[in-house]
mmCIF file of C-alpha atoms in Angstrom:
data_model
loop_
_atom_site.group_PDB
_atom_site.id
_atom_site.type_symbol
_atom_site.label_atom_id
_atom_site.label_comp_id
_atom_site.label_asym_id
_atom_site.label_seq_id
_atom_site.Cartn_x
_atom_site.Cartn_y
_atom_site.Cartn_z
ATOM 1 C CA MET N 1474 -27.630 20.939 -11.932
ATOM 2 C CA VAL N 1475 -24.101 21.761 -10.816
ATOM 3 C CA CYS N 1476 -24.267 23.687 -7.534
ATOM 4 C CA GLY N 1477 -21.212 24.957 -5.824
ATOM 5 C CA SER N 1478 -20.272 25.506 -2.278
ATOM 6 C CA VAL N 1479 -18.210 28.542 -1.404
ATOM 7 C CA ALA N 1480 -14.631 27.494 -0.977
ATOM 8 C CA LYS N 1481 -14.526 25.045 1.960
ATOM 9 C CA ALA N 1482 -11.952 23.314 -0.176
ATOM 10 C CA ALA N 1483 -8.252 24.100 0.007
ATOM 11 C CA MET N 1484 -5.489 23.502 -2.517
ATOM 12 C CA VAL N 1485 -1.873 23.190 -1.362
ATOM 13 C CA ILE N 1486 1.075 22.820 -3.759
ATOM 14 C CA SER N 1487 4.606 21.583 -3.284
ATOM 15 C CA THR N 1488 7.406 20.473 -5.595
ATOM 16 C CA TYR N 1489 9.495 17.292 -5.341
ATOM 17 C CA PRO N 1490 12.816 16.159 -6.842
ATOM 18 C CA ASP N 1491 11.372 12.983 -8.382
ATOM 19 C CA LYS N 1492 8.139 11.078 -9.052
ATOM 20 C CA LYS N 1493 8.888 8.560 -6.293
ATOM 21 C CA SER N 1494 9.031 11.142 -3.497
ATOM 22 C CA ALA N 1495 5.992 12.999 -4.860
ATOM 23 C CA SER N 1496 3.947 9.777 -5.009
ATOM 24 C CA LYS N 1497 5.115 8.782 -1.523
ATOM 25 C CA ALA N 1498 3.982 12.146 -0.097
ATOM 26 C CA ALA N 1499 0.674 11.912 -1.974
ATOM 27 C CA ARG N 1500 -0.059 8.378 -0.751
ATOM 28 C CA GLY N 1501 0.833 9.323 2.816
ATOM 29 C CA ALA N 1502 -1.467 12.371 2.769
ATOM 30 C CA VAL N 1503 -4.389 10.410 1.256
ATOM 31 C CA LYS N 1504 -3.873 7.391 3.533
ATOM 32 C CA SER N 1505 -3.869 9.567 6.653
ATOM 33 C CA GLY N 1506 -6.996 11.419 5.510
ATOM 34 C CA LEU N 1507 -5.170 14.748 5.191
ATOM 35 C CA ALA N 1508 -5.918 15.037 1.453
ATOM 36 C CA ALA N 1509 -8.749 13.610 -0.677
ATOM 37 C CA CYS N 1510 -6.608 13.488 -3.806
ATOM 38 C CA VAL N 1511 -3.280 14.668 -5.161
ATOM 39 C CA ASN N 1512 -2.454 15.483 -8.784
ATOM 40 C CA ILE N 1513 1.208 15.075 -9.743
ATOM 41 C CA SER N 1514 2.749 16.475 -12.928
ATOM 42 C CA ARG N 1515 6.222 16.660 -14.349
ATOM 43 C CA ILE N 1516 7.697 20.165 -14.610
ATOM 44 C CA SER N 1517 10.956 21.848 -15.429
ATOM 45 C CA SER N 1518 11.986 24.418 -12.815
ATOM 46 C CA VAL N 1519 14.225 27.445 -13.255
ATOM 47 C CA TYR N 1520 15.558 29.121 -10.090
ATOM 48 C CA SER N 1521 18.691 30.714 -8.705
ATOM 49 C CA TRP N 1522 20.683 28.837 -6.068
ATOM 50 C CA LYS N 1523 23.867 30.211 -4.522
ATOM 51 C CA GLY N 1524 24.166 32.825 -7.282
ATOM 52 C CA LYS N 1525 23.733 30.385 -10.223
ATOM 53 C CA ILE N 1526 20.688 29.964 -12.477
ATOM 54 C CA GLU N 1527 19.615 26.326 -12.265
ATOM 55 C CA GLU N 1528 17.147 24.455 -14.501
ATOM 56 C CA GLY N 1529 16.063 20.949 -13.607
ATOM 57 C CA SER N 1530 13.275 18.429 -13.665
ATOM 58 C CA GLU N 1531 10.868 18.374 -10.708
ATOM 59 C CA TYR N 1532 7.401 17.103 -9.904
ATOM 60 C CA LEU N 1533 4.557 19.459 -8.896
ATOM 61 C CA ALA N 1534 2.068 17.949 -6.410
ATOM 62 C CA ILE N 1535 -1.367 19.570 -6.001
ATOM 63 C CA PHE N 1536 -3.029 18.417 -2.763
ATOM 64 C CA LYS N 1537 -6.811 18.891 -2.413
ATOM 65 C CA THR N 1538 -8.300 18.995 1.049
ATOM 66 C CA THR N 1539 -10.623 21.047 3.291
ATOM 67 C CA GLN N 1540 -9.978 24.367 5.015
ATOM 68 C CA GLY N 1541 -10.198 22.432 8.279
ATOM 69 C CA ARG N 1542 -7.467 19.935 7.352
ATOM 70 C CA LYS N 1543 -5.013 22.174 5.494
ATOM 71 C CA ALA N 1544 -2.874 23.160 8.508
ATOM 72 C CA ARG N 1545 -2.185 19.513 9.460
ATOM 73 C CA LEU N 1546 -1.600 18.648 5.774
ATOM 74 C CA LYS N 1547 1.004 21.392 5.435
ATOM 75 C CA GLN N 1548 2.768 20.189 8.582
ATOM 76 C CA GLU N 1549 2.846 16.645 7.219
ATOM 77 C CA ILE N 1550 4.206 17.862 3.843
ATOM 78 C CA GLY N 1551 6.899 19.904 5.615
ATOM 79 C CA SER N 1552 8.018 17.244 8.109
ATOM 80 C CA SER N 1553 8.315 14.464 5.487
ATOM 81 C CA HIS N 1554 9.728 16.556 2.628
ATOM 82 C CA PRO N 1555 13.057 15.616 1.020
ATOM 83 C CA TYR N 1556 14.019 19.297 0.581
ATOM 84 C CA ASP N 1557 15.382 21.417 3.452
ATOM 85 C CA LEU N 1558 13.430 24.405 2.116
ATOM 86 C CA PRO N 1559 10.269 23.042 0.457
ATOM 87 C CA GLU N 1560 7.679 25.120 -1.314
ATOM 88 C CA ILE N 1561 4.411 24.735 0.618
ATOM 89 C CA ALA N 1562 1.874 27.230 -0.716
ATOM 90 C CA GLU N 1563 -1.893 27.597 -0.875
ATOM 91 C CA ILE N 1564 -3.689 28.373 -4.122
ATOM 92 C CA GLY N 1565 -6.846 30.427 -3.750
ATOM 93 C CA MET N 1566 -9.993 28.450 -4.616
ATOM 94 C CA GLY N 1567 -13.443 29.651 -5.547
ATOM 95 C CA GLU N 1568 -16.624 27.590 -5.789
ATOM 96 C CA VAL N 1569 -16.320 23.807 -5.832
ATOM 97 C CA ASP N 1570 -19.016 21.436 -7.134
ATOM 98 C CA ARG N 1571 -21.140 20.439 -4.117
ATOM 99 C CA GLN N 1572 -21.030 16.675 -4.807
ATOM 100 C CA TYR N 1573 -17.260 16.780 -5.227
ATOM 101 C CA MET N 1574 -16.879 18.905 -2.099
ATOM 102 C CA ARG N 1575 -18.831 16.308 -0.116
ATOM 103 C CA TRP N 1576 -16.447 13.618 -1.399
ATOM 104 C CA ILE N 1577 -13.446 15.719 -0.286
ATOM 105 C CA GLU N 1578 -15.026 16.127 3.171
ATOM 106 C CA GLU N 1579 -15.818 12.391 3.491
ATOM 107 C CA SER N 1580 -12.312 11.449 2.323
ATOM 108 C CA THR N 1581 -10.709 13.703 4.954
ATOM 109 C CA ALA N 1582 -13.194 13.175 7.808
ATOM 110 C CA MET W 378 2.653 48.847 -20.897
ATOM 111 C CA VAL W 379 0.909 45.791 -19.454
ATOM 112 C CA CYS W 380 -2.301 46.908 -17.723
ATOM 113 C CA GLY W 381 -4.511 44.510 -15.918
ATOM 114 C CA SER W 382 -8.140 44.367 -15.279
ATOM 115 C CA VAL W 383 -9.330 43.183 -11.918
ATOM 116 C CA ALA W 384 -10.441 39.598 -12.205
ATOM 117 C CA LYS W 385 -13.333 39.503 -14.653
ATOM 118 C CA ALA W 386 -11.747 36.289 -15.795
ATOM 119 C CA ALA W 387 -12.593 32.915 -14.273
ATOM 120 C CA MET W 388 -10.603 29.679 -14.234
ATOM 121 C CA VAL W 389 -12.394 26.340 -13.826
ATOM 122 C CA ILE W 390 -10.572 23.007 -13.533
ATOM 123 C CA SER W 391 -11.696 19.431 -14.052
ATOM 124 C CA THR W 392 -9.944 16.102 -14.506
ATOM 125 C CA TYR W 393 -10.604 13.499 -17.204
ATOM 126 C CA PRO W 394 -9.741 9.793 -17.595
ATOM 127 C CA ASP W 395 -8.011 10.268 -20.966
ATOM 128 C CA LYS W 396 -6.813 12.865 -23.491
ATOM 129 C CA LYS W 397 -9.678 12.118 -25.866
ATOM 130 C CA SER W 398 -12.418 13.021 -23.363
ATOM 131 C CA ALA W 399 -10.497 16.080 -22.120
ATOM 132 C CA SER W 400 -10.046 17.363 -25.707
ATOM 133 C CA LYS W 401 -13.684 16.656 -26.505
ATOM 134 C CA ALA W 402 -14.845 18.676 -23.480
ATOM 135 C CA ALA W 403 -12.402 21.477 -24.335
ATOM 136 C CA ARG W 404 -13.517 21.695 -27.976
ATOM 137 C CA GLY W 405 -17.172 21.647 -26.941
ATOM 138 C CA ALA W 406 -16.666 24.481 -24.439
ATOM 139 C CA VAL W 407 -14.692 26.635 -26.900
ATOM 140 C CA LYS W 408 -17.050 25.926 -29.827
ATOM 141 C CA SER W 409 -20.110 26.932 -27.767
ATOM 142 C CA GLY W 410 -18.392 30.107 -26.561
ATOM 143 C CA LEU W 411 -18.360 28.967 -22.919
ATOM 144 C CA ALA W 412 -14.545 29.082 -22.703
ATOM 145 C CA ALA W 413 -11.952 31.138 -24.606
ATOM 146 C CA CYS W 414 -9.278 28.501 -24.234
ATOM 147 C CA VAL W 415 -8.516 25.292 -22.362
ATOM 148 C CA ASN W 416 -5.095 24.008 -21.315
ATOM 149 C CA ILE W 417 -4.798 20.233 -20.936
ATOM 150 C CA SER W 418 -1.939 18.463 -19.188
ATOM 151 C CA ARG W 419 -1.165 14.909 -18.281
ATOM 152 C CA ILE W 420 -1.108 14.145 -14.536
ATOM 153 C CA SER W 421 -0.864 11.209 -12.202
ATOM 154 C CA SER W 422 -3.596 11.196 -9.538
ATOM 155 C CA VAL W 423 -3.520 9.587 -6.114
ATOM 156 C CA TYR W 424 -6.848 9.191 -4.267
ATOM 157 C CA SER W 425 -8.759 6.742 -2.123
ATOM 158 C CA TRP W 426 -11.717 4.900 -3.619
ATOM 159 C CA LYS W 427 -13.781 2.372 -1.649
ATOM 160 C CA GLY W 428 -11.091 2.136 1.031
ATOM 161 C CA LYS W 429 -8.150 1.553 -1.369
ATOM 162 C CA ILE W 430 -5.394 4.019 -2.343
ATOM 163 C CA GLU W 431 -5.442 4.327 -6.128
ATOM 164 C CA GLU W 432 -2.834 5.938 -8.419
ATOM 165 C CA GLY W 433 -3.592 6.425 -12.081
ATOM 166 C CA SER W 434 -3.064 8.588 -15.140
ATOM 167 C CA GLU W 435 -5.538 11.431 -15.736
ATOM 168 C CA TYR W 436 -5.739 14.661 -17.716
ATOM 169 C CA LEU W 437 -6.185 18.051 -16.000
ATOM 170 C CA ALA W 438 -8.209 20.580 -18.045
ATOM 171 C CA ILE W 439 -7.968 24.288 -17.153
ATOM 172 C CA PHE W 440 -10.873 26.230 -18.701
ATOM 173 C CA LYS W 441 -10.519 30.035 -19.013
ATOM 174 C CA THR W 442 -13.673 32.113 -19.298
ATOM 175 C CA THR W 443 -15.423 35.170 -17.819
ATOM 176 C CA GLN W 444 -17.187 35.526 -14.469
ATOM 177 C CA GLY W 445 -20.384 35.940 -16.479
ATOM 178 C CA ARG W 446 -20.000 32.618 -18.344
ATOM 179 C CA LYS W 447 -18.589 30.373 -15.622
ATOM 180 C CA ALA W 448 -21.948 29.061 -14.311
ATOM 181 C CA ARG W 449 -23.027 27.838 -17.760
ATOM 182 C CA LEU W 450 -19.530 26.435 -18.390
ATOM 183 C CA LYS W 451 -19.632 24.415 -15.170
ATOM 184 C CA GLN W 452 -23.059 23.039 -16.078
ATOM 185 C CA GLU W 453 -21.759 21.994 -19.494
ATOM 186 C CA ILE W 454 -18.681 20.340 -17.933
ATOM 187 C CA GLY W 455 -20.888 18.492 -15.429
ATOM 188 C CA SER W 456 -23.562 17.308 -17.870
ATOM 189 C CA SER W 457 -21.088 15.992 -20.462
ATOM 190 C CA HIS W 458 -18.500 14.530 -18.075
ATOM 191 C CA PRO W 459 -17.522 10.852 -18.284
ATOM 192 C CA TYR W 460 -17.207 10.594 -14.479
ATOM 193 C CA ASP W 461 -20.248 10.231 -12.184
ATOM 194 C CA LEU W 462 -18.557 12.483 -9.631
ATOM 195 C CA PRO W 463 -16.369 14.942 -11.564
ATOM 196 C CA GLU W 464 -14.142 17.551 -10.012
ATOM 197 C CA ILE W 465 -15.440 20.977 -11.089
ATOM 198 C CA ALA W 466 -13.657 23.682 -9.148
ATOM 199 C CA GLU W 467 -12.810 27.355 -9.530
ATOM 200 C CA ILE W 468 -9.276 28.657 -9.062
ATOM 201 C CA GLY W 469 -9.054 32.175 -7.688
ATOM 202 C CA MET W 470 -7.665 34.658 -10.231
ATOM 203 C CA GLY W 471 -6.119 38.072 -9.750
ATOM 204 C CA GLU W 472 -5.323 40.671 -12.396
ATOM 205 C CA VAL W 473 -5.373 39.586 -16.046
ATOM 206 C CA ASP W 474 -3.661 41.474 -18.883
ATOM 207 C CA ARG W 475 -6.262 43.846 -20.358
ATOM 208 C CA GLN W 476 -5.663 42.848 -24.013
ATOM 209 C CA TYR W 477 -5.906 39.163 -23.135
ATOM 210 C CA MET W 478 -9.021 39.785 -21.053
ATOM 211 C CA ARG W 479 -10.655 41.504 -24.050
ATOM 212 C CA TRP W 480 -9.851 38.426 -26.157
ATOM 213 C CA ILE W 481 -11.467 36.153 -23.510
ATOM 214 C CA GLU W 482 -14.577 38.389 -23.534
ATOM 215 C CA GLU W 483 -14.789 38.447 -27.343
ATOM 216 C CA SER W 484 -14.315 34.669 -27.532
ATOM 217 C CA THR W 485 -17.158 34.058 -25.069
ATOM 218 C CA ALA W 486 -19.519 36.858 -26.151
ATOM 219 C CA MET Z 1080 6.354 23.757 12.632
ATOM 220 C CA VAL Z 1081 5.187 25.053 9.269
ATOM 221 C CA CYS Z 1082 4.114 28.686 9.688
ATOM 222 C CA GLY Z 1083 2.667 30.661 6.860
ATOM 223 C CA SER Z 1084 2.685 34.260 5.932
ATOM 224 C CA VAL Z 1085 -0.424 35.736 4.447
ATOM 225 C CA ALA Z 1086 0.028 36.021 0.719
ATOM 226 C CA LYS Z 1087 2.956 38.360 0.115
ATOM 227 C CA ALA Z 1088 3.731 35.958 -2.673
ATOM 228 C CA ALA Z 1089 2.351 36.349 -6.184
ATOM 229 C CA MET Z 1090 1.921 33.774 -8.944
ATOM 230 C CA VAL Z 1091 1.807 34.893 -12.580
ATOM 231 C CA ILE Z 1092 1.146 32.519 -15.487
ATOM 232 C CA SER Z 1093 1.800 32.772 -19.199
ATOM 233 C CA THR Z 1094 1.885 30.315 -22.084
ATOM 234 C CA TYR Z 1095 4.628 29.940 -24.704
ATOM 235 C CA PRO Z 1096 4.813 28.281 -28.143
ATOM 236 C CA ASP Z 1097 7.824 26.093 -27.254
ATOM 237 C CA LYS Z 1098 10.105 25.010 -24.410
ATOM 238 C CA LYS Z 1099 12.956 27.204 -25.656
ATOM 239 C CA SER Z 1100 11.014 30.474 -25.396
ATOM 240 C CA ALA Z 1101 9.483 29.476 -22.030
ATOM 241 C CA SER Z 1102 12.926 28.660 -20.599
ATOM 242 C CA LYS Z 1103 14.376 31.884 -22.019
ATOM 243 C CA ALA Z 1104 11.627 33.951 -20.336
ATOM 244 C CA ALA Z 1105 12.077 32.026 -17.081
ATOM 245 C CA ARG Z 1106 15.855 32.481 -17.013
ATOM 246 C CA GLY Z 1107 15.502 36.178 -17.823
ATOM 247 C CA ALA Z 1108 12.990 36.726 -15.003
ATOM 248 C CA VAL Z 1109 15.078 34.817 -12.439
ATOM 249 C CA LYS Z 1110 18.372 36.430 -13.540
ATOM 250 C CA SER Z 1111 16.908 39.935 -13.242
ATOM 251 C CA GLY Z 1112 15.442 39.160 -9.807
ATOM 252 C CA LEU Z 1113 11.845 39.549 -11.016
ATOM 253 C CA ALA Z 1114 10.945 35.942 -10.129
ATOM 254 C CA ALA Z 1115 12.388 33.529 -7.544
ATOM 255 C CA CYS Z 1116 11.493 30.475 -9.588
ATOM 256 C CA VAL Z 1117 9.482 29.414 -12.612
ATOM 257 C CA ASN Z 1118 7.818 26.051 -13.195
ATOM 258 C CA ILE Z 1119 7.350 25.067 -16.850
ATOM 259 C CA SER Z 1120 5.081 22.252 -18.035
ATOM 260 C CA ARG Z 1121 3.996 20.947 -21.380
ATOM 261 C CA ILE Z 1122 0.310 21.413 -22.204
ATOM 262 C CA SER Z 1123 -2.070 21.006 -25.099
ATOM 263 C CA SER Z 1124 -4.199 24.105 -25.713
ATOM 264 C CA VAL Z 1125 -7.612 24.308 -27.362
ATOM 265 C CA TYR Z 1126 -8.825 27.774 -28.445
ATOM 266 C CA SER Z 1127 -10.622 29.486 -31.287
ATOM 267 C CA TRP Z 1128 -8.658 31.716 -33.624
ATOM 268 C CA LYS Z 1129 -10.246 33.544 -36.564
ATOM 269 C CA GLY Z 1130 -13.352 31.374 -36.317
ATOM 270 C CA LYS Z 1131 -11.526 28.003 -36.282
ATOM 271 C CA ILE Z 1132 -11.025 25.663 -33.281
ATOM 272 C CA GLU Z 1133 -7.307 25.100 -32.880
ATOM 273 C CA GLU Z 1134 -5.516 22.501 -30.721
ATOM 274 C CA GLY Z 1135 -1.761 22.689 -30.324
ATOM 275 C CA SER Z 1136 1.170 22.053 -28.026
ATOM 276 C CA GLU Z 1137 2.250 24.901 -25.729
ATOM 277 C CA TYR Z 1138 4.272 25.397 -22.558
ATOM 278 C CA LEU Z 1139 2.711 26.829 -19.371
ATOM 279 C CA ALA Z 1140 5.113 28.921 -17.269
ATOM 280 C CA ILE Z 1141 4.248 29.623 -13.602
ATOM 281 C CA PHE Z 1142 6.317 32.534 -12.260
ATOM 282 C CA LYS Z 1143 6.609 32.929 -8.469
ATOM 283 C CA THR Z 1144 7.491 36.324 -7.062
ATOM 284 C CA THR Z 1145 6.381 38.902 -4.473
ATOM 285 C CA GLN Z 1146 3.415 41.272 -4.556
ATOM 286 C CA GLY Z 1147 5.983 44.085 -4.776
ATOM 287 C CA ARG Z 1148 7.696 42.694 -7.875
ATOM 288 C CA LYS Z 1149 4.743 41.365 -9.839
ATOM 289 C CA ALA Z 1150 4.035 44.552 -11.859
ATOM 290 C CA ARG Z 1151 7.619 44.731 -13.194
ATOM 291 C CA LEU Z 1152 7.579 40.960 -13.833
ATOM 292 C CA LYS Z 1153 4.399 41.222 -15.903
ATOM 293 C CA GLN Z 1154 5.889 44.071 -17.933
ATOM 294 C CA GLU Z 1155 8.999 42.003 -18.605
ATOM 295 C CA ILE Z 1156 6.903 38.982 -19.631
ATOM 296 C CA GLY Z 1157 4.812 41.164 -21.957
ATOM 297 C CA SER Z 1158 7.690 43.072 -23.594
ATOM 298 C CA SER Z 1159 9.773 39.961 -24.316
ATOM 299 C CA HIS Z 1160 6.927 37.596 -25.269
ATOM 300 C CA PRO Z 1161 6.914 35.881 -28.684
ATOM 301 C CA TYR Z 1162 3.093 36.206 -28.947
ATOM 302 C CA ASP Z 1163 1.387 39.451 -29.974
ATOM 303 C CA LEU Z 1164 -1.405 38.742 -27.496
ATOM 304 C CA PRO Z 1165 0.145 36.810 -24.612
ATOM 305 C CA GLU Z 1166 -1.752 35.461 -21.622
ATOM 306 C CA ILE Z 1167 -0.398 37.218 -18.511
ATOM 307 C CA ALA Z 1168 -2.620 36.397 -15.555
ATOM 308 C CA GLU Z 1169 -2.330 36.261 -11.777
ATOM 309 C CA ILE Z 1170 -3.408 33.218 -9.794
ATOM 310 C CA GLY Z 1171 -4.755 33.964 -6.331
ATOM 311 C CA MET Z 1172 -2.470 32.696 -3.578
ATOM 312 C CA GLY Z 1173 -3.181 31.993 0.064
ATOM 313 C CA GLU Z 1174 -0.691 31.277 2.843
ATOM 314 C CA VAL Z 1175 2.891 30.453 1.854
ATOM 315 C CA ASP Z 1176 5.398 28.671 4.123
ATOM 316 C CA ARG Z 1177 7.354 31.403 5.954
ATOM 317 C CA GLN Z 1178 10.822 29.980 5.195
ATOM 318 C CA TYR Z 1179 9.936 29.621 1.508
ATOM 319 C CA MET Z 1180 8.470 33.107 1.434
ATOM 320 C CA ARG Z 1181 11.719 34.502 2.851
ATOM 321 C CA TRP Z 1182 13.613 32.727 0.065
ATOM 322 C CA ILE Z 1183 11.280 34.282 -2.556
ATOM 323 C CA GLU Z 1184 11.884 37.717 -1.018
ATOM 324 C CA GLU Z 1185 15.682 37.253 -0.902
ATOM 325 C CA SER Z 1186 15.717 35.991 -4.498
ATOM 326 C CA THR Z 1187 13.812 39.040 -5.734
ATOM 327 C CA ALA Z 1188 15.326 41.686 -3.455
#
């Protein structure tokens, strides 16, 4: 039976210029117990910068942690980020499988 | 005119070790009317397992269904998953285009 | 210090048949100030269409804008979309880094 626990989990996203910096941030967050796991995927980003439309390759990192740890995680992402103005945003989460939630809590205890 | 309907839709995510198992889960969920569609993307995951930081290739599956079907969908994902401890988590959704929402409802009726 | 602002940001997703149409929609939304940035990623989609299970390559576009702009953005996505029945759905967002939020607001002013 899959039972859920109301969102004690938190999901924080950020984007990185390359795989190396995204992996480095992910490893740092997991090693320091600020995130249980991080999913990294390659994306193409379109944005305007100084009046010009830019399109370039980036890496999206999805950090999974607890509501209790998210503030420290976001500070760590911000202070170690290669961008001057990084995206650090929370995605709303609903129910998370109870077993998996326990793993997230143990990994970030 | 694009009109939305307040979130009757539900989005459930899970990760799989390879494309084959992700596609199998997606086809099973769509065939049994538990999901209207599933988006699968390749990711790299960083996590700690038995005290070691691991980084490996996985596949993220995003299942789209209705609030009414999500419990059964999550049970199906859990019971047929190749992992012992799968991630099964809901992403919070806001407004969904009314036409598209009707298609989700018809596909999972 | 990373401070957040309660979700004035909005995230809208849609899927496209190819990279070209996804990029075109992204550039149009950014150029017209309806989105600050758009992340595009390649996905494989499984869905049922006229009674058959289909699996095909698509592109997921994640548009980031403000709560104030999202209605016009969704109209633009819908009116210029290559599909007759496009997915146009909002993802729930939580706190967004204040500096980044200001950039989203300036980009969509």
